[in-house]
């Protein structure tokens, strides 16, 4: 057996209880218990419901991860947990559990940044992350362009969304179209039957003056309002709403801006590796557009199941921290719901 360290990764920042085991770069187990079904009727994640679900799911998910990997807890060399950003109560469940395990097993604890973990997961699939890299992180809570010089210590934001996150825009527009939550997969599926050029929806922050003030930033709330107006106009005029065309045209507007700005950030910074992560990275149109347009760049996107929240991403970042000899986080670390993106390791 390899003597690389065995790292347990724990993720509870939103509605997925993710627990995984990674040895070096090998993913031994990745178990996810999602409470998404409990949030569907509310049309979004309800923090208290998510926290309770994490509490109930934690122990069985941990047991399943160990069984899948064929290891026992005493084999674990280090524990990594998402310390933030995320929902405070949800984060607290994972952080408290990780503290308990670290104390009981007498192993080092790493409280890591959720966004850096979304970037780090790719090394499990495509090999060690080239540094420097540009990362496009697009999820339900975040849309950021990051300059990653060192995934353990030097992650700088280049830009972020000024309003809605990309995934949030998918979720809100899906609701308008009468599609289920979470909206991303539903819009992705419906859009396959629609025409992406049917409606010219606006591309946020791409006007010439934005190129100066908000070159690497995003904005999706204007797009969402444009979809609302377009649907209202249809209703007023008694026209049937072409749902698939609206889905395809909306998705095109989001994917177009994300891809355009991500590729331009690489060119601006003179960096030829682009890593894409977060739930929206599962989007088929985003992936296809990157394929079409990223000539000369190495684009790394993990498979869809590793784009949405999971424990593997946390274990993967933990494994890099351990390998590079980074000192562990003090055992008394707290959860930080608004942990800044450039703080890879909490408490530093
Ligand atoms: O990374 P993630 O699992 O959780 C957060 O950290 O937020 O991302 C969830 C988001 C949701 O907004 C969901 O609608 C979106 O990712 N999403 C997608 C797709 N699959 C998930 N958006 C577009 N296309 C998809 N195929
Ligand atoms: Zn996430």
Short mmCIF file of N, CA, C and O in Angstrom, two decimals, residues 181-234:
data_model
loop_
_atom_site.label_atom_id
_atom_site.label_comp_id
_atom_site.label_asym_id
_atom_site.label_seq_id
_atom_site.Cartn_x
_atom_site.Cartn_y
_atom_site.Cartn_z
N UNK A 181 -36.39 23.02 -8.35
CA UNK A 181 -35.13 23.43 -7.73
C UNK A 181 -34.27 22.18 -7.51
O UNK A 181 -34.82 21.15 -7.14
N UNK A 182 -32.96 22.20 -7.68
CA UNK A 182 -32.16 23.31 -8.20
C UNK A 182 -32.34 23.47 -9.70
O UNK A 182 -32.49 22.48 -10.43
N UNK A 183 -32.31 24.72 -10.14
CA UNK A 183 -32.70 25.03 -11.51
C UNK A 183 -31.67 24.70 -12.58
O UNK A 183 -32.03 24.51 -13.74
N UNK A 184 -30.40 24.67 -12.20
CA UNK A 184 -29.34 24.47 -13.20
C UNK A 184 -29.53 23.24 -14.06
O UNK A 184 -29.61 23.34 -15.29
N UNK A 185 -29.63 22.06 -13.43
CA UNK A 185 -29.79 20.84 -14.24
C UNK A 185 -31.08 20.87 -15.07
O UNK A 185 -31.10 20.39 -16.21
N UNK A 186 -32.15 21.46 -14.51
CA UNK A 186 -33.43 21.49 -15.22
C UNK A 186 -33.33 22.39 -16.46
O UNK A 186 -33.81 22.04 -17.55
N UNK A 187 -32.69 23.56 -16.32
CA UNK A 187 -32.53 24.46 -17.47
C UNK A 187 -31.60 23.83 -18.50
O UNK A 187 -31.86 23.87 -19.71
N UNK A 188 -30.54 23.22 -18.03
CA UNK A 188 -29.57 22.55 -18.91
C UNK A 188 -30.32 21.53 -19.80
O UNK A 188 -30.13 21.48 -21.02
N UNK A 189 -31.19 20.74 -19.17
CA UNK A 189 -31.91 19.70 -19.92
C UNK A 189 -32.91 20.31 -20.90
O UNK A 189 -32.96 19.94 -22.08
N UNK A 190 -33.69 21.30 -20.43
CA UNK A 190 -34.70 21.91 -21.29
C UNK A 190 -34.06 22.67 -22.46
O UNK A 190 -34.59 22.67 -23.59
N UNK A 191 -32.92 23.29 -22.19
CA UNK A 191 -32.25 24.10 -23.20
C UNK A 191 -31.82 23.28 -24.42
O UNK A 191 -31.68 23.82 -25.52
N UNK A 192 -31.64 21.99 -24.23
CA UNK A 192 -31.24 21.14 -25.35
C UNK A 192 -32.29 21.13 -26.46
O UNK A 192 -32.00 20.86 -27.61
N UNK A 193 -33.55 21.42 -26.06
CA UNK A 193 -34.63 21.43 -27.07
C UNK A 193 -34.90 22.83 -27.59
O UNK A 193 -35.82 23.03 -28.39
N UNK A 194 -34.14 23.83 -27.12
CA UNK A 194 -34.42 25.21 -27.52
C UNK A 194 -33.34 25.80 -28.40
O UNK A 194 -32.30 25.18 -28.65
N UNK A 195 -33.61 27.04 -28.87
CA UNK A 195 -32.67 27.74 -29.75
C UNK A 195 -31.93 28.80 -28.92
O UNK A 195 -32.56 29.76 -28.45
N UNK A 196 -30.61 28.67 -28.77
CA UNK A 196 -29.87 29.63 -27.93
C UNK A 196 -29.84 31.04 -28.51
O UNK A 196 -29.56 32.00 -27.81
N UNK A 197 -30.15 31.16 -29.82
CA UNK A 197 -30.14 32.49 -30.45
C UNK A 197 -31.55 33.08 -30.58
O UNK A 197 -31.73 34.12 -31.21
N UNK A 198 -32.55 32.39 -30.02
CA UNK A 198 -33.94 32.85 -30.21
C UNK A 198 -34.16 34.23 -29.60
O UNK A 198 -34.84 35.07 -30.17
N UNK A 199 -33.59 34.48 -28.42
CA UNK A 199 -33.80 35.75 -27.72
C UNK A 199 -32.43 36.33 -27.35
O UNK A 199 -31.60 35.63 -26.77
N UNK A 200 -32.23 37.61 -27.71
CA UNK A 200 -30.92 38.24 -27.43
C UNK A 200 -30.94 38.82 -26.02
O UNK A 200 -31.17 40.02 -25.82
N UNK A 201 -30.73 37.97 -25.01
CA UNK A 201 -30.69 38.45 -23.63
C UNK A 201 -29.37 39.18 -23.38
O UNK A 201 -28.35 38.86 -24.01
N UNK A 202 -29.38 40.16 -22.42
CA UNK A 202 -28.16 40.97 -22.21
C UNK A 202 -27.01 40.18 -21.59
O UNK A 202 -27.23 39.23 -20.86
N UNK A 203 -25.80 40.60 -21.95
CA UNK A 203 -24.57 40.03 -21.37
C UNK A 203 -24.08 41.05 -20.34
O UNK A 203 -23.61 42.14 -20.72
N UNK A 204 -24.20 40.72 -19.05
CA UNK A 204 -23.88 41.67 -17.98
C UNK A 204 -22.42 42.08 -17.95
O UNK A 204 -21.52 41.26 -18.18
N UNK A 205 -22.18 43.38 -17.68
CA UNK A 205 -20.84 43.95 -17.51
C UNK A 205 -19.90 43.67 -18.68
O UNK A 205 -18.75 43.29 -18.49
N UNK A 206 -20.44 43.85 -19.90
CA UNK A 206 -19.56 43.68 -21.07
C UNK A 206 -19.53 44.95 -21.93
O UNK A 206 -19.00 44.91 -23.05
N UNK A 207 -20.11 46.06 -21.43
CA UNK A 207 -20.04 47.31 -22.19
C UNK A 207 -18.61 47.87 -22.11
O UNK A 207 -17.87 47.52 -21.18
N UNK A 208 -18.24 48.75 -23.05
CA UNK A 208 -16.87 49.27 -23.03
C UNK A 208 -16.46 49.86 -21.67
O UNK A 208 -15.36 49.62 -21.20
N UNK A 209 -17.37 50.59 -21.01
CA UNK A 209 -16.94 51.18 -19.73
C UNK A 209 -16.76 50.12 -18.64
O UNK A 209 -15.95 50.26 -17.73
N UNK A 210 -17.53 49.01 -18.76
CA UNK A 210 -17.35 47.91 -17.80
C UNK A 210 -16.00 47.23 -17.98
O UNK A 210 -15.45 46.65 -17.03
N UNK A 211 -15.51 47.27 -19.21
CA UNK A 211 -14.22 46.62 -19.50
C UNK A 211 -13.12 47.25 -18.66
O UNK A 211 -12.08 46.66 -18.42
N UNK A 212 -13.34 48.52 -18.26
CA UNK A 212 -12.35 49.21 -17.44
C UNK A 212 -12.66 48.99 -15.95
O UNK A 212 -11.83 48.50 -15.20
N UNK A 213 -13.89 49.31 -15.55
CA UNK A 213 -14.22 49.27 -14.12
C UNK A 213 -14.48 47.86 -13.58
O UNK A 213 -14.26 47.59 -12.40
N UNK A 214 -15.03 47.01 -14.42
CA UNK A 214 -15.44 45.68 -13.93
C UNK A 214 -14.99 44.57 -14.89
O UNK A 214 -15.76 43.69 -15.23
N UNK A 215 -13.75 44.68 -15.31
CA UNK A 215 -13.24 43.77 -16.34
C UNK A 215 -13.44 42.29 -15.99
O UNK A 215 -13.82 41.49 -16.82
N UNK A 216 -13.17 41.93 -14.72
CA UNK A 216 -13.25 40.52 -14.33
C UNK A 216 -14.46 40.24 -13.44
O UNK A 216 -14.54 39.18 -12.82
N UNK A 217 -15.39 41.21 -13.37
CA UNK A 217 -16.58 41.00 -12.53
C UNK A 217 -17.76 40.50 -13.37
O UNK A 217 -17.76 40.61 -14.59
N UNK A 218 -18.75 39.98 -12.66
CA UNK A 218 -19.97 39.48 -13.31
C UNK A 218 -21.19 40.18 -12.72
O UNK A 218 -21.16 40.68 -11.59
N UNK A 219 -22.28 40.17 -13.47
CA UNK A 219 -23.57 40.61 -12.94
C UNK A 219 -24.65 39.83 -13.67
O UNK A 219 -24.65 39.76 -14.90
N UNK A 220 -25.53 39.21 -12.91
CA UNK A 220 -26.58 38.40 -13.54
C UNK A 220 -27.99 38.89 -13.20
O UNK A 220 -28.96 38.33 -13.70
N UNK A 221 -28.10 39.94 -12.36
CA UNK A 221 -29.46 40.34 -11.98
C UNK A 221 -30.19 41.03 -13.13
O UNK A 221 -31.40 40.89 -13.29
N UNK A 222 -29.44 41.77 -13.98
CA UNK A 222 -30.06 42.41 -15.15
C UNK A 222 -30.60 41.37 -16.12
O UNK A 222 -31.68 41.54 -16.72
N UNK A 223 -29.86 40.30 -16.26
CA UNK A 223 -30.29 39.21 -17.14
C UNK A 223 -31.59 38.58 -16.63
O UNK A 223 -32.53 38.34 -17.39
N UNK A 224 -31.60 38.37 -15.31
CA UNK A 224 -32.81 37.79 -14.69
C UNK A 224 -34.01 38.71 -14.93
O UNK A 224 -35.09 38.25 -15.31
N UNK A 225 -33.81 40.03 -14.75
CA UNK A 225 -34.91 40.98 -14.96
C UNK A 225 -35.34 40.95 -16.43
O UNK A 225 -36.54 41.04 -16.73
N UNK A 226 -34.38 40.83 -17.34
CA UNK A 226 -34.73 40.76 -18.77
C UNK A 226 -35.60 39.54 -19.07
O UNK A 226 -36.53 39.62 -19.87
N UNK A 227 -35.30 38.43 -18.40
CA UNK A 227 -36.12 37.22 -18.60
C UNK A 227 -37.54 37.47 -18.07
O UNK A 227 -38.54 37.15 -18.73
N UNK A 228 -37.63 38.11 -16.89
CA UNK A 228 -38.95 38.41 -16.31
C UNK A 228 -39.75 39.26 -17.28
O UNK A 228 -40.92 38.98 -17.58
N UNK A 229 -39.12 40.33 -17.80
CA UNK A 229 -39.82 41.26 -18.71
C UNK A 229 -40.27 40.54 -19.97
O UNK A 229 -41.36 40.77 -20.48
N UNK A 230 -39.39 39.68 -20.48
CA UNK A 230 -39.70 38.99 -21.73
C UNK A 230 -40.93 38.07 -21.54
O UNK A 230 -41.83 38.03 -22.38
N UNK A 231 -40.95 37.39 -20.39
CA UNK A 231 -42.07 36.48 -20.10
C UNK A 231 -43.36 37.29 -19.90
O UNK A 231 -44.43 36.93 -20.42
N UNK A 232 -43.24 38.43 -19.19
CA UNK A 232 -44.42 39.29 -18.97
C UNK A 232 -44.99 39.77 -20.30
O UNK A 232 -46.21 39.80 -20.51
N UNK A 233 -44.10 40.17 -21.21
CA UNK A 233 -44.54 40.66 -22.53
C UNK A 233 -45.29 39.57 -23.28
O UNK A 233 -46.34 39.81 -23.88
N UNK A 234 -44.77 38.35 -23.20
CA UNK A 234 -45.45 37.20 -23.84
C UNK A 234 -46.87 37.08 -23.32
O UNK A 234 -47.83 36.91 -24.07
#
